[in-house]
């Protein structure tokens, strides 16, 4: 269990200024904040996730084959087309200081930094024409060919020793190197191995998680209107924790979502990785933010139709999420439940 | 609201020595002896004005000797009268019959004049501020003043009324339009205007402004430690090569964003011009694709897309004092980039093909060009041949090469392997090189090479290894205080190190955020330090 940090008085006091409201009908508390609520930890959810990255062993200094043709799901268990959705395949070398044993922990804590990626930009290939396999020596550095000798020097475990370095292949959607990862497969090099095949399967990355939406204080806002804002600058100023337990820093939140669901909060916790898929049709609203500390709800548009956000109503469950689009962990930094409430 | 400065005497003050009076003589007696003369007062030191220098303090004049005491009257002669200002008066003269006057006290030494401050004057200054609609941390100040014949002006600004930053005012600008640069996002700042004429300097009242919010996605680098003895401080100019949003930006000494601007693509080059009024921004364009070069006013309100004049430009550019821009561009026919210049009037000329200058065949991969004012040359690097060369701007001839095994122009004695990117010409005989050292298991270095062109020699005199392998990009800069900053660009890291190679501070960008070439400035006004 993640334990929330002690908040500064500034952050704690903000919800106390809000008018008391009727409860949400259950044990979950709710506070009415008017049209311009200020985000706080008490209104935020909590999320924990764990990656497991079982490696395969392959021959070192060899022209390895990468095969992602059997992929049908990504590590979020979302459907994936191996031919249509895998747009970039990248080989990542981590280290020094990132052996295989510390790679998953660093991913879990979202503490993997650019300096941990040894070869940067990493070798990559962009499949075309339904391609589902690629040979290592065909990978390039941003389109620039890599000499075979250079590949072999980097894929030599006597040079990049396993106590300091680790290797991974990543299948991604989109063509921005380092983003949009859908499946990860680690591998380790062994001169005595005869295996040169690395297959990415639905189990190459095993993700377990827990989301808690039932302990937060519901954010009460006026219903039926998009004339709402949410300001999280106080959380930034106070160094408050985000839903993942990390410091809520300025500039990190890039996107916001508001979704309307028929499910209860408890049911949504169980389907947390599918929030973008299970929202009521035409009621999954997104916004790319310009301000780093405030959401103007009138900028939200339905992702499929582009229809503007009309405001919330009293049916089902409304979720608001703030997302760090540049972070490795895609889980929202902030997520709260919205309910109509008049001050 | 206006503020009227207090009229104050601010010239270098003069303190005169005061001679003490001789005491009154009583009765008959001999005359008093002469009092000692007061010494000369010291000159006042040069005054430092509030804004303008004060006039030099006038020298303390010699203390005036006390006047001679009058003789005592015979029999009951009174003492000599007191000496007046200056040295002690001499004793009263011998009284006729009366008791002599007592010795008068010597005058005291004159005290030095105090340091003069600038002359102040009275005027009214009314300032108006707007925030740039393009860059919400840039304030645009205009003002009017009743001060006639203004000779200079400036604006002090900062987070408190102690200010800390100063913006020079260009008196030729309409309403003295001045940008306040270097402010953090979402903060209240104070500022005041100083205006000077021959009559003195006057100041406005304190005004406040609040900057706008940070652009979403601009993630502050982690700065460790947050402060340390010996750091240079100042502002870091660079751009976001990878990650979102891709902008040119400026960070202050705390690592906070104080300026940003997007040209619609990645940014590897960002340089302010010598006047400090514009930022030149370019995309990497590696491999050859879309050239993107913009000249942006520092308030962000004017964005000139000059890409068509820089066809094939890649990596970065260098701005010369007259705003000529030196760059290198793909030459698919020759295989090696052309070293080029774009004049302020928009004309572009080729200085030399890099392959010709290096005396090499096959492809080249230029990745840095710098301007050497001392001999009107350009210095560029080539990754493919792991070489650096200096060429004349006037005829493109090669002055020297480094790390070259074939050319007669080579300065021998300093070698490196694994490629290089950023260069910094410290002076005519010293160059800093970011050596990528791209060999498996190796890490990148900053190396300083001492040049001896007369004897065709070169020698590595300094290096720093931050234990980071940075294959692509990378930059270095020697700072005026002797520190060096080393940018591991595509690793999202930057080290500031002392001259003895001690790492003073590390900046680490969030995962996925990489930076372009770098430049540190003490101030965002005026010419660059390199």
PDB file of C-alpha atoms in Angstrom, chain A residues 95-96 112-122 141-144 150 153-154 159-160 165 176-177 179 249-255 289-293 324 326-328, chain B residues 185-186 213-220 222 240-245 286-287 438-443 467-472 490-493 508-514:
ATOM      1  CA  UNK A  95      23.502   1.073 -18.372  1.00  0.00           C
ATOM      2  CA  UNK A  96      26.017   1.379 -16.960  1.00  0.00           C
ATOM      3  CA  UNK A 112      14.444   5.310 -15.544  1.00  0.00           C
ATOM      4  CA  UNK A 113      16.189   8.376 -16.934  1.00  0.00           C
ATOM      5  CA  UNK A 114      17.680   9.229 -20.288  1.00  0.00           C
ATOM      6  CA  UNK A 115      21.156   8.732 -18.892  1.00  0.00           C
ATOM      7  CA  UNK A 116      20.195   5.122 -18.180  1.00  0.00           C
ATOM      8  CA  UNK A 117      19.801   4.493 -21.907  1.00  0.00           C
ATOM      9  CA  UNK A 118      23.328   3.701 -22.992  1.00  0.00           C
ATOM     10  CA  UNK A 119      22.942   3.946 -26.754  1.00  0.00           C
ATOM     11  CA  UNK A 120      20.877   7.022 -27.479  1.00  0.00           C
ATOM     12  CA  UNK A 121      19.163   7.448 -29.797  1.00  0.00           C
ATOM     13  CA  UNK A 122      18.585   3.725 -29.755  1.00  0.00           C
ATOM     14  CA  UNK A 141      20.171   5.383 -35.771  1.00  0.00           C
ATOM     15  CA  UNK A 142      17.456   7.778 -36.867  1.00  0.00           C
ATOM     16  CA  UNK A 143      17.824   6.465 -40.401  1.00  0.00           C
ATOM     17  CA  UNK A 144      21.611   6.302 -40.423  1.00  0.00           C
ATOM     18  CA  UNK A 150      29.575  -1.394 -34.220  1.00  0.00           C
ATOM     19  CA  UNK A 153      30.882  -4.199 -30.214  1.00  0.00           C
ATOM     20  CA  UNK A 154      27.730  -3.187 -28.355  1.00  0.00           C
ATOM     21  CA  UNK A 159      32.311  -5.209 -23.171  1.00  0.00           C
ATOM     22  CA  UNK A 160      28.812  -4.338 -21.975  1.00  0.00           C
ATOM     23  CA  UNK A 165      24.045  -3.388 -18.753  1.00  0.00           C
ATOM     24  CA  UNK A 176       8.476   8.901 -32.124  1.00  0.00           C
ATOM     25  CA  UNK A 177      11.447   7.038 -30.747  1.00  0.00           C
ATOM     26  CA  UNK A 179       7.227   6.723 -26.994  1.00  0.00           C
ATOM     27  CA  UNK A 249       5.921  18.723 -10.391  1.00  0.00           C
ATOM     28  CA  UNK A 250       5.150  21.692 -12.571  1.00  0.00           C
ATOM     29  CA  UNK A 251       5.052  21.153 -16.303  1.00  0.00           C
ATOM     30  CA  UNK A 252       4.497  17.429 -16.244  1.00  0.00           C
ATOM     31  CA  UNK A 253       0.736  17.307 -16.798  1.00  0.00           C
ATOM     32  CA  UNK A 254       0.111  17.650 -20.506  1.00  0.00           C
ATOM     33  CA  UNK A 255      -3.347  16.192 -21.069  1.00  0.00           C
ATOM     34  CA  UNK A 289      -3.187  21.466 -22.120  1.00  0.00           C
ATOM     35  CA  UNK A 290      -1.324  24.688 -22.717  1.00  0.00           C
ATOM     36  CA  UNK A 291      -1.229  25.846 -19.114  1.00  0.00           C
ATOM     37  CA  UNK A 292       0.788  23.572 -16.900  1.00  0.00           C
ATOM     38  CA  UNK A 293      -1.358  24.112 -13.840  1.00  0.00           C
ATOM     39  CA  UNK A 324       1.767  13.198 -17.841  1.00  0.00           C
ATOM     40  CA  UNK A 326       5.972  12.501 -21.336  1.00  0.00           C
ATOM     41  CA  UNK A 327       6.179  10.005 -18.507  1.00  0.00           C
ATOM     42  CA  UNK A 328       7.009   6.354 -18.964  1.00  0.00           C
TER      43      UNK A 328
ATOM     44  CA  UNK B 185       6.437  31.369 -14.734  1.00  0.00           C
ATOM     45  CA  UNK B 186       3.485  32.133 -12.490  1.00  0.00           C
ATOM     46  CA  UNK B 213       1.704  29.801 -16.445  1.00  0.00           C
ATOM     47  CA  UNK B 214       4.382  27.461 -17.659  1.00  0.00           C
ATOM     48  CA  UNK B 215       3.662  25.715 -20.932  1.00  0.00           C
ATOM     49  CA  UNK B 216       2.330  22.242 -20.233  1.00  0.00           C
ATOM     50  CA  UNK B 217       4.942  19.595 -20.848  1.00  0.00           C
ATOM     51  CA  UNK B 218       7.983  21.709 -20.026  1.00  0.00           C
ATOM     52  CA  UNK B 219       9.401  19.556 -17.284  1.00  0.00           C
ATOM     53  CA  UNK B 220      11.978  21.195 -15.084  1.00  0.00           C
ATOM     54  CA  UNK B 222      16.365  17.980 -11.644  1.00  0.00           C
ATOM     55  CA  UNK B 240      14.245  20.350 -26.755  1.00  0.00           C
ATOM     56  CA  UNK B 241      15.493  17.851 -29.290  1.00  0.00           C
ATOM     57  CA  UNK B 242      13.297  14.949 -28.248  1.00  0.00           C
ATOM     58  CA  UNK B 243      10.146  14.897 -26.149  1.00  0.00           C
ATOM     59  CA  UNK B 244       7.179  17.206 -26.093  1.00  0.00           C
ATOM     60  CA  UNK B 245       6.733  20.063 -26.463  1.00  0.00           C
ATOM     61  CA  UNK B 286      19.363  14.855 -39.311  1.00  0.00           C
ATOM     62  CA  UNK B 287      19.100  12.858 -41.479  1.00  0.00           C
ATOM     63  CA  UNK B 438      31.443   6.499 -29.354  1.00  0.00           C
ATOM     64  CA  UNK B 439      33.035   3.163 -28.789  1.00  0.00           C
ATOM     65  CA  UNK B 440      31.305   0.380 -26.921  1.00  0.00           C
ATOM     66  CA  UNK B 441      32.090   0.563 -23.252  1.00  0.00           C
ATOM     67  CA  UNK B 442      33.554   4.079 -23.454  1.00  0.00           C
ATOM     68  CA  UNK B 443      32.169   7.353 -22.168  1.00  0.00           C
ATOM     69  CA  UNK B 467      30.961   8.792 -17.075  1.00  0.00           C
ATOM     70  CA  UNK B 468      28.107   9.208 -19.551  1.00  0.00           C
ATOM     71  CA  UNK B 469      28.164   7.792 -23.052  1.00  0.00           C
ATOM     72  CA  UNK B 470      26.566  10.301 -25.391  1.00  0.00           C
ATOM     73  CA  UNK B 471      26.729   9.202 -28.997  1.00  0.00           C
ATOM     74  CA  UNK B 472      24.643  11.884 -30.642  1.00  0.00           C
ATOM     75  CA  UNK B 490      20.736  13.051 -25.969  1.00  0.00           C
ATOM     76  CA  UNK B 491      21.168  11.754 -22.448  1.00  0.00           C
ATOM     77  CA  UNK B 492      19.303  14.729 -21.060  1.00  0.00           C
ATOM     78  CA  UNK B 493      22.120  15.638 -18.698  1.00  0.00           C
ATOM     79  CA  UNK B 508      19.040  15.847 -15.373  1.00  0.00           C
ATOM     80  CA  UNK B 509      16.059  16.123 -17.645  1.00  0.00           C
ATOM     81  CA  UNK B 510      13.113  13.755 -17.346  1.00  0.00           C
ATOM     82  CA  UNK B 511      13.250  10.543 -19.308  1.00  0.00           C
ATOM     83  CA  UNK B 512      12.610  11.131 -22.968  1.00  0.00           C
ATOM     84  CA  UNK B 513      13.602  14.785 -22.806  1.00  0.00           C
ATOM     85  CA  UNK B 514      16.830  15.497 -24.649  1.00  0.00           C
TER      86      UNK B 514
END
